[in-house]
C-alpha cells in the first residue's frame, strides 16, 4: 500500500510462494511476482504454481551473471535467457527481467554481451545466435560481423568457468573429472580465439571489446592454472 501511495508498482522475488501454499495465501495477488530461474534445463513447475496460487502479474527473470559462473556469460546462460523469453511469450507474462549479480565476479563491461542478448531474445525468442552477433557487431561495435569476430564470439561463450573451479583453486582442492574436461575445453578454445582478438578493431565502444578480451584471458589463465594444480600437463602454447 505504501508503494502504491508513491505511485509505484510493488514487486517481489517469488521464491517462497512456490514452495509454501500458506505464504502464497498471505500475499496480495495484485503485486508483480518475479519468477526467477537461472538453469539452462528450464522447468515451468514454479511458474504454474504461481499461476495456481492466483498471481497474474509475473515477470520472467533469467540471468546472464549469477553465482554459478565466473568472468563472462557462458552459452548455458544464453540458453537460459532464450528459454525464459519463450516462456514469457507462451504464457503471456508481463515481460523479461534479466539479472546480473555481484560485480566482483566479472569485468563490468564484459556483461554488455549477455545484457544485449537478453534484449534480443525478448524480442526474437526464436532468433539465432548468428543473427544476434550480427546486430551486436553493428549496434555496439559499429562494424560488420567479420570472420574473426564471429569466431571469437562463438568461442567466447564456450569458456565456461564454474564457480566451484575458482573455489577449488583458492582452497587448493582437487577437481572431479567432469570439471577437468571442461577446463581442457576452455584452454583449447582460449588458444584458438585469443589470437583473433588482435585482428579485430571495433569502430566504437572499445572498452567493451577490451573487457570481453580480458574476460577471455582471465578464464583461460584460470583454467590453465586449475589444470596445473590438478596434475594435468599443459602444452607449449599454454605455458
PDB file of C-alpha atoms in Angstrom:
ATOM      1  CA  UNK A   1       0.000   0.000   0.000  1.00  0.00           C
ATOM      2  CA  UNK A   2       2.859   2.387   0.788  1.00  0.00           C
ATOM      3  CA  UNK A   3       4.448   1.599  -2.569  1.00  0.00           C
ATOM      4  CA  UNK A   4       1.232   2.308  -4.462  1.00  0.00           C
ATOM      5  CA  UNK A   5       0.735   5.520  -2.497  1.00  0.00           C
ATOM      6  CA  UNK A   6       4.057   6.660  -4.003  1.00  0.00           C
ATOM      7  CA  UNK A   7       2.761   5.937  -7.483  1.00  0.00           C
ATOM      8  CA  UNK A   8       4.905   2.818  -7.855  1.00  0.00           C
ATOM      9  CA  UNK A   9       4.134  -0.829  -8.552  1.00  0.00           C
ATOM     10  CA  UNK A  10       5.200  -3.332  -5.853  1.00  0.00           C
ATOM     11  CA  UNK A  11       7.273  -6.316  -6.976  1.00  0.00           C
ATOM     12  CA  UNK A  12       8.792  -9.269  -5.148  1.00  0.00           C
ATOM     13  CA  UNK A  13      11.082 -12.241  -5.736  1.00  0.00           C
ATOM     14  CA  UNK A  14       8.710 -15.193  -5.870  1.00  0.00           C
ATOM     15  CA  UNK A  15      10.843 -17.801  -4.084  1.00  0.00           C
ATOM     16  CA  UNK A  16       8.629 -18.667  -1.143  1.00  0.00           C
ATOM     17  CA  UNK A  17       5.104 -18.731  -2.625  1.00  0.00           C
ATOM     18  CA  UNK A  18       6.104 -21.567  -4.960  1.00  0.00           C
ATOM     19  CA  UNK A  19       7.271 -23.672  -2.010  1.00  0.00           C
ATOM     20  CA  UNK A  20       4.604 -22.774   0.541  1.00  0.00           C
ATOM     21  CA  UNK A  21       0.876 -22.557  -0.118  1.00  0.00           C
ATOM     22  CA  UNK A  22       0.478 -20.734   3.214  1.00  0.00           C
ATOM     23  CA  UNK A  23       2.933 -17.999   2.214  1.00  0.00           C
ATOM     24  CA  UNK A  24       1.165 -17.658  -1.130  1.00  0.00           C
ATOM     25  CA  UNK A  25      -2.217 -17.307   0.597  1.00  0.00           C
ATOM     26  CA  UNK A  26      -0.984 -14.429   2.784  1.00  0.00           C
ATOM     27  CA  UNK A  27       0.248 -12.261  -0.081  1.00  0.00           C
ATOM     28  CA  UNK A  28      -1.802  -9.811  -2.112  1.00  0.00           C
ATOM     29  CA  UNK A  29      -2.244 -11.158  -5.618  1.00  0.00           C
ATOM     30  CA  UNK A  30      -2.166  -7.813  -7.422  1.00  0.00           C
ATOM     31  CA  UNK A  31       1.600  -7.401  -6.940  1.00  0.00           C
ATOM     32  CA  UNK A  32       4.196  -8.230  -9.595  1.00  0.00           C
ATOM     33  CA  UNK A  33       5.782 -11.636  -8.935  1.00  0.00           C
ATOM     34  CA  UNK A  34       9.317 -12.142 -10.263  1.00  0.00           C
ATOM     35  CA  UNK A  35       9.705 -15.778 -11.317  1.00  0.00           C
ATOM     36  CA  UNK A  36      13.455 -16.330 -11.434  1.00  0.00           C
ATOM     37  CA  UNK A  37      15.153 -19.398 -12.820  1.00  0.00           C
ATOM     38  CA  UNK A  38      18.820 -19.468 -13.862  1.00  0.00           C
ATOM     39  CA  UNK A  39      19.073 -23.017 -15.229  1.00  0.00           C
ATOM     40  CA  UNK A  40      19.521 -23.922 -18.896  1.00  0.00           C
ATOM     41  CA  UNK A  41      17.440 -27.021 -18.084  1.00  0.00           C
ATOM     42  CA  UNK A  42      14.377 -24.881 -17.559  1.00  0.00           C
ATOM     43  CA  UNK A  43      11.217 -26.271 -15.958  1.00  0.00           C
ATOM     44  CA  UNK A  44       7.977 -24.305 -15.631  1.00  0.00           C
ATOM     45  CA  UNK A  45       6.724 -26.017 -12.469  1.00  0.00           C
ATOM     46  CA  UNK A  46       7.216 -22.925 -10.285  1.00  0.00           C
ATOM     47  CA  UNK A  47       5.561 -20.659 -12.830  1.00  0.00           C
ATOM     48  CA  UNK A  48       2.488 -22.890 -12.866  1.00  0.00           C
ATOM     49  CA  UNK A  49       2.401 -22.853  -9.059  1.00  0.00           C
ATOM     50  CA  UNK A  50       2.393 -19.049  -9.075  1.00  0.00           C
ATOM     51  CA  UNK A  51      -0.481 -19.027 -11.534  1.00  0.00           C
ATOM     52  CA  UNK A  52      -2.384 -21.612  -9.481  1.00  0.00           C
ATOM     53  CA  UNK A  53      -1.877 -19.501  -6.331  1.00  0.00           C
ATOM     54  CA  UNK A  54      -3.627 -16.591  -8.047  1.00  0.00           C
ATOM     55  CA  UNK A  55      -0.736 -14.387  -9.230  1.00  0.00           C
ATOM     56  CA  UNK A  56      -1.463 -12.937 -12.650  1.00  0.00           C
ATOM     57  CA  UNK A  57       1.237 -10.270 -12.999  1.00  0.00           C
ATOM     58  CA  UNK A  58       4.513 -12.153 -13.462  1.00  0.00           C
ATOM     59  CA  UNK A  59       7.939 -11.286 -14.845  1.00  0.00           C
ATOM     60  CA  UNK A  60      10.322 -13.975 -16.107  1.00  0.00           C
ATOM     61  CA  UNK A  61      13.812 -13.394 -14.676  1.00  0.00           C
ATOM     62  CA  UNK A  62      16.703 -15.291 -16.306  1.00  0.00           C
ATOM     63  CA  UNK A  63      20.340 -14.462 -15.592  1.00  0.00           C
ATOM     64  CA  UNK A  64      23.448 -13.667 -17.602  1.00  0.00           C
ATOM     65  CA  UNK A  65      25.620 -13.382 -14.469  1.00  0.00           C
ATOM     66  CA  UNK A  66      24.971 -15.368 -11.297  1.00  0.00           C
ATOM     67  CA  UNK A  67      26.593 -17.441  -8.550  1.00  0.00           C
ATOM     68  CA  UNK A  68      27.337 -20.413 -10.833  1.00  0.00           C
ATOM     69  CA  UNK A  69      29.666 -18.662 -13.300  1.00  0.00           C
ATOM     70  CA  UNK A  70      32.765 -16.513 -13.401  1.00  0.00           C
ATOM     71  CA  UNK A  71      34.311 -13.884 -15.699  1.00  0.00           C
ATOM     72  CA  UNK A  72      31.861 -13.961 -18.649  1.00  0.00           C
ATOM     73  CA  UNK A  73      28.429 -15.093 -19.806  1.00  0.00           C
ATOM     74  CA  UNK A  74      28.652 -18.735 -20.955  1.00  0.00           C
ATOM     75  CA  UNK A  75      26.441 -20.431 -23.535  1.00  0.00           C
ATOM     76  CA  UNK A  76      24.305 -22.153 -20.880  1.00  0.00           C
ATOM     77  CA  UNK A  77      23.142 -18.768 -19.614  1.00  0.00           C
ATOM     78  CA  UNK A  78      22.238 -17.630 -23.121  1.00  0.00           C
ATOM     79  CA  UNK A  79      20.138 -20.794 -23.390  1.00  0.00           C
ATOM     80  CA  UNK A  80      18.515 -19.919 -20.044  1.00  0.00           C
ATOM     81  CA  UNK A  81      17.669 -16.419 -21.274  1.00  0.00           C
ATOM     82  CA  UNK A  82      16.194 -17.671 -24.550  1.00  0.00           C
ATOM     83  CA  UNK A  83      14.054 -20.335 -22.864  1.00  0.00           C
ATOM     84  CA  UNK A  84      12.729 -17.819 -20.338  1.00  0.00           C
ATOM     85  CA  UNK A  85      11.895 -15.428 -23.187  1.00  0.00           C
ATOM     86  CA  UNK A  86       9.999 -18.217 -24.951  1.00  0.00           C
ATOM     87  CA  UNK A  87       8.074 -18.933 -21.728  1.00  0.00           C
ATOM     88  CA  UNK A  88       7.256 -15.242 -21.275  1.00  0.00           C
ATOM     89  CA  UNK A  89       5.642 -15.174 -24.694  1.00  0.00           C
ATOM     90  CA  UNK A  90       3.982 -18.600 -24.482  1.00  0.00           C
ATOM     91  CA  UNK A  91       2.393 -17.951 -21.078  1.00  0.00           C
ATOM     92  CA  UNK A  92       1.741 -14.248 -21.772  1.00  0.00           C
ATOM     93  CA  UNK A  93       3.802 -12.945 -18.871  1.00  0.00           C
ATOM     94  CA  UNK A  94       4.398  -9.240 -18.268  1.00  0.00           C
ATOM     95  CA  UNK A  95       7.940  -9.298 -19.609  1.00  0.00           C
ATOM     96  CA  UNK A  96      11.519 -10.447 -19.132  1.00  0.00           C
ATOM     97  CA  UNK A  97      13.850  -9.044 -16.467  1.00  0.00           C
ATOM     98  CA  UNK A  98      17.490 -10.025 -16.970  1.00  0.00           C
ATOM     99  CA  UNK A  99      19.525 -10.302 -13.757  1.00  0.00           C
ATOM    100  CA  UNK A 100      23.239  -9.586 -13.355  1.00  0.00           C
ATOM    101  CA  UNK A 101      24.572 -10.401  -9.894  1.00  0.00           C
ATOM    102  CA  UNK A 102      27.694  -9.414  -7.926  1.00  0.00           C
ATOM    103  CA  UNK A 103      30.216  -7.262  -9.764  1.00  0.00           C
ATOM    104  CA  UNK A 104      33.235  -8.916  -8.095  1.00  0.00           C
ATOM    105  CA  UNK A 105      32.768 -11.986 -10.299  1.00  0.00           C
ATOM    106  CA  UNK A 106      33.407 -10.405 -13.692  1.00  0.00           C
ATOM    107  CA  UNK A 107      34.681  -7.414 -15.626  1.00  0.00           C
ATOM    108  CA  UNK A 108      31.793  -4.939 -15.728  1.00  0.00           C
ATOM    109  CA  UNK A 109      31.877  -4.019 -19.423  1.00  0.00           C
ATOM    110  CA  UNK A 110      32.125  -7.684 -20.430  1.00  0.00           C
ATOM    111  CA  UNK A 111      28.498  -8.076 -19.309  1.00  0.00           C
ATOM    112  CA  UNK A 112      27.176  -5.981 -22.209  1.00  0.00           C
ATOM    113  CA  UNK A 113      27.129  -9.063 -24.442  1.00  0.00           C
ATOM    114  CA  UNK A 114      24.748 -11.031 -22.219  1.00  0.00           C
ATOM    115  CA  UNK A 115      22.613  -7.996 -21.444  1.00  0.00           C
ATOM    116  CA  UNK A 116      22.237  -7.222 -25.144  1.00  0.00           C
ATOM    117  CA  UNK A 117      21.380 -10.861 -25.824  1.00  0.00           C
ATOM    118  CA  UNK A 118      18.567 -10.762 -23.266  1.00  0.00           C
ATOM    119  CA  UNK A 119      17.020  -7.790 -25.108  1.00  0.00           C
ATOM    120  CA  UNK A 120      17.390  -9.624 -28.429  1.00  0.00           C
ATOM    121  CA  UNK A 121      15.863 -12.838 -27.049  1.00  0.00           C
ATOM    122  CA  UNK A 122      12.901 -10.982 -25.545  1.00  0.00           C
ATOM    123  CA  UNK A 123      12.112  -9.503 -28.964  1.00  0.00           C
ATOM    124  CA  UNK A 124      13.115 -12.543 -31.025  1.00  0.00           C
ATOM    125  CA  UNK A 125      12.773 -15.731 -28.883  1.00  0.00           C
ATOM    126  CA  UNK A 126      13.417 -17.893 -31.956  1.00  0.00           C
ATOM    127  CA  UNK A 127      16.294 -15.770 -33.290  1.00  0.00           C
ATOM    128  CA  UNK A 128      19.639 -17.419 -33.990  1.00  0.00           C
ATOM    129  CA  UNK A 129      22.891 -16.624 -32.231  1.00  0.00           C
ATOM    130  CA  UNK A 130      24.413 -15.558 -35.542  1.00  0.00           C
ATOM    131  CA  UNK A 131      21.592 -13.061 -36.074  1.00  0.00           C
ATOM    132  CA  UNK A 132      22.264 -11.632 -32.623  1.00  0.00           C
ATOM    133  CA  UNK A 133      26.024 -11.458 -33.218  1.00  0.00           C
ATOM    134  CA  UNK A 134      25.400  -9.535 -36.427  1.00  0.00           C
ATOM    135  CA  UNK A 135      23.271  -6.992 -34.549  1.00  0.00           C
ATOM    136  CA  UNK A 136      25.751  -6.833 -31.669  1.00  0.00           C
ATOM    137  CA  UNK A 137      28.665  -6.129 -34.014  1.00  0.00           C
ATOM    138  CA  UNK A 138      26.731  -3.406 -35.817  1.00  0.00           C
ATOM    139  CA  UNK A 139      24.991  -1.694 -32.881  1.00  0.00           C
ATOM    140  CA  UNK A 140      27.736  -1.974 -30.250  1.00  0.00           C
ATOM    141  CA  UNK A 141      30.994  -2.032 -32.216  1.00  0.00           C
ATOM    142  CA  UNK A 142      29.865  -0.217 -35.362  1.00  0.00           C
ATOM    143  CA  UNK A 143      31.210  -2.863 -37.764  1.00  0.00           C
ATOM    144  CA  UNK A 144      30.041  -5.871 -39.686  1.00  0.00           C
ATOM    145  CA  UNK A 145      30.383  -9.366 -38.255  1.00  0.00           C
ATOM    146  CA  UNK A 146      33.812 -10.254 -39.614  1.00  0.00           C
ATOM    147  CA  UNK A 147      35.006 -13.835 -39.749  1.00  0.00           C
ATOM    148  CA  UNK A 148      37.469 -13.241 -36.918  1.00  0.00           C
ATOM    149  CA  UNK A 149      34.869 -11.536 -34.720  1.00  0.00           C
ATOM    150  CA  UNK A 150      32.320 -14.289 -35.364  1.00  0.00           C
ATOM    151  CA  UNK A 151      34.852 -16.956 -34.403  1.00  0.00           C
ATOM    152  CA  UNK A 152      35.817 -15.019 -31.268  1.00  0.00           C
ATOM    153  CA  UNK A 153      32.223 -14.540 -30.110  1.00  0.00           C
ATOM    154  CA  UNK A 154      31.304 -18.173 -30.773  1.00  0.00           C
ATOM    155  CA  UNK A 155      34.296 -19.332 -28.747  1.00  0.00           C
ATOM    156  CA  UNK A 156      33.913 -16.711 -26.008  1.00  0.00           C
ATOM    157  CA  UNK A 157      30.689 -18.226 -24.688  1.00  0.00           C
ATOM    158  CA  UNK A 158      32.333 -21.669 -24.547  1.00  0.00           C
ATOM    159  CA  UNK A 159      34.898 -20.531 -21.942  1.00  0.00           C
ATOM    160  CA  UNK A 160      32.653 -21.643 -19.106  1.00  0.00           C
ATOM    161  CA  UNK A 161      34.341 -21.375 -15.700  1.00  0.00           C
ATOM    162  CA  UNK A 162      32.081 -22.748 -12.961  1.00  0.00           C
ATOM    163  CA  UNK A 163      32.280 -21.110  -9.549  1.00  0.00           C
ATOM    164  CA  UNK A 164      33.367 -24.396  -7.947  1.00  0.00           C
ATOM    165  CA  UNK A 165      36.542 -24.257 -10.025  1.00  0.00           C
ATOM    166  CA  UNK A 166      37.604 -20.893  -8.629  1.00  0.00           C
ATOM    167  CA  UNK A 167      36.746 -22.048  -5.099  1.00  0.00           C
ATOM    168  CA  UNK A 168      38.833 -25.179  -5.582  1.00  0.00           C
ATOM    169  CA  UNK A 169      41.770 -23.098  -6.859  1.00  0.00           C
ATOM    170  CA  UNK A 170      41.630 -20.834  -3.811  1.00  0.00           C
ATOM    171  CA  UNK A 171      41.345 -23.785  -1.416  1.00  0.00           C
ATOM    172  CA  UNK A 172      43.869 -25.903  -3.376  1.00  0.00           C
ATOM    173  CA  UNK A 173      41.374 -28.743  -3.663  1.00  0.00           C
ATOM    174  CA  UNK A 174      41.237 -31.493  -6.267  1.00  0.00           C
ATOM    175  CA  UNK A 175      38.650 -31.270  -9.032  1.00  0.00           C
ATOM    176  CA  UNK A 176      36.491 -34.053 -10.451  1.00  0.00           C
ATOM    177  CA  UNK A 177      36.854 -35.456 -13.945  1.00  0.00           C
ATOM    178  CA  UNK A 178      33.895 -33.514 -15.365  1.00  0.00           C
ATOM    179  CA  UNK A 179      35.374 -30.211 -14.251  1.00  0.00           C
ATOM    180  CA  UNK A 180      38.794 -31.115 -15.641  1.00  0.00           C
ATOM    181  CA  UNK A 181      37.313 -31.953 -19.028  1.00  0.00           C
ATOM    182  CA  UNK A 182      35.578 -28.582 -19.046  1.00  0.00           C
ATOM    183  CA  UNK A 183      38.849 -26.861 -18.214  1.00  0.00           C
ATOM    184  CA  UNK A 184      40.618 -28.656 -21.046  1.00  0.00           C
ATOM    185  CA  UNK A 185      37.933 -27.389 -23.404  1.00  0.00           C
ATOM    186  CA  UNK A 186      38.248 -23.822 -22.084  1.00  0.00           C
ATOM    187  CA  UNK A 187      42.008 -23.945 -22.654  1.00  0.00           C
ATOM    188  CA  UNK A 188      41.621 -25.205 -26.210  1.00  0.00           C
ATOM    189  CA  UNK A 189      39.057 -22.537 -27.001  1.00  0.00           C
ATOM    190  CA  UNK A 190      41.213 -19.816 -25.450  1.00  0.00           C
ATOM    191  CA  UNK A 191      44.209 -20.841 -27.524  1.00  0.00           C
ATOM    192  CA  UNK A 192      42.035 -20.603 -30.630  1.00  0.00           C
ATOM    193  CA  UNK A 193      40.221 -17.309 -30.071  1.00  0.00           C
ATOM    194  CA  UNK A 194      42.665 -15.106 -28.155  1.00  0.00           C
ATOM    195  CA  UNK A 195      44.972 -14.610 -31.174  1.00  0.00           C
ATOM    196  CA  UNK A 196      41.886 -13.422 -33.097  1.00  0.00           C
ATOM    197  CA  UNK A 197      41.439 -10.544 -30.653  1.00  0.00           C
ATOM    198  CA  UNK A 198      44.409  -8.755 -32.234  1.00  0.00           C
ATOM    199  CA  UNK A 199      42.839  -9.000 -35.689  1.00  0.00           C
ATOM    200  CA  UNK A 200      39.654  -7.103 -34.888  1.00  0.00           C
ATOM    201  CA  UNK A 201      39.335  -3.383 -34.160  1.00  0.00           C
ATOM    202  CA  UNK A 202      35.896  -2.018 -33.151  1.00  0.00           C
ATOM    203  CA  UNK A 203      34.802   1.337 -34.569  1.00  0.00           C
ATOM    204  CA  UNK A 204      33.329   2.347 -31.187  1.00  0.00           C
ATOM    205  CA  UNK A 205      32.887   1.110 -27.613  1.00  0.00           C
ATOM    206  CA  UNK A 206      36.440  -0.169 -27.475  1.00  0.00           C
ATOM    207  CA  UNK A 207      36.192  -0.508 -23.671  1.00  0.00           C
ATOM    208  CA  UNK A 208      33.528  -3.190 -24.083  1.00  0.00           C
ATOM    209  CA  UNK A 209      35.669  -5.116 -26.551  1.00  0.00           C
ATOM    210  CA  UNK A 210      38.750  -4.884 -24.328  1.00  0.00           C
ATOM    211  CA  UNK A 211      36.719  -6.066 -21.330  1.00  0.00           C
ATOM    212  CA  UNK A 212      35.465  -9.088 -23.281  1.00  0.00           C
ATOM    213  CA  UNK A 213      39.016  -9.946 -24.325  1.00  0.00           C
ATOM    214  CA  UNK A 214      40.234  -9.519 -20.743  1.00  0.00           C
ATOM    215  CA  UNK A 215      37.456 -11.824 -19.510  1.00  0.00           C
ATOM    216  CA  UNK A 216      38.535 -14.492 -22.006  1.00  0.00           C
ATOM    217  CA  UNK A 217      42.185 -14.145 -20.965  1.00  0.00           C
ATOM    218  CA  UNK A 218      41.236 -14.413 -17.295  1.00  0.00           C
ATOM    219  CA  UNK A 219      39.128 -17.512 -17.928  1.00  0.00           C
ATOM    220  CA  UNK A 220      41.986 -19.063 -19.915  1.00  0.00           C
ATOM    221  CA  UNK A 221      44.565 -18.375 -17.171  1.00  0.00           C
ATOM    222  CA  UNK A 222      42.202 -19.713 -14.501  1.00  0.00           C
ATOM    223  CA  UNK A 223      41.571 -22.888 -16.498  1.00  0.00           C
ATOM    224  CA  UNK A 224      45.277 -23.471 -17.150  1.00  0.00           C
ATOM    225  CA  UNK A 225      46.161 -22.824 -13.511  1.00  0.00           C
ATOM    226  CA  UNK A 226      43.490 -25.193 -12.244  1.00  0.00           C
ATOM    227  CA  UNK A 227      44.730 -27.911 -14.605  1.00  0.00           C
ATOM    228  CA  UNK A 228      48.291 -27.487 -13.341  1.00  0.00           C
ATOM    229  CA  UNK A 229      47.131 -27.665  -9.736  1.00  0.00           C
ATOM    230  CA  UNK A 230      45.377 -30.930 -10.552  1.00  0.00           C
ATOM    231  CA  UNK A 231      48.429 -32.548 -12.125  1.00  0.00           C
ATOM    232  CA  UNK A 232      47.481 -32.075 -15.778  1.00  0.00           C
ATOM    233  CA  UNK A 233      50.264 -31.252 -18.215  1.00  0.00           C
ATOM    234  CA  UNK A 234      49.981 -28.183 -20.413  1.00  0.00           C
ATOM    235  CA  UNK A 235      51.168 -27.917 -23.984  1.00  0.00           C
ATOM    236  CA  UNK A 236      53.690 -25.355 -25.105  1.00  0.00           C
ATOM    237  CA  UNK A 237      51.054 -22.797 -26.110  1.00  0.00           C
ATOM    238  CA  UNK A 238      49.552 -22.713 -22.623  1.00  0.00           C
ATOM    239  CA  UNK A 239      52.969 -22.492 -20.960  1.00  0.00           C
TER     240      UNK A 239
END
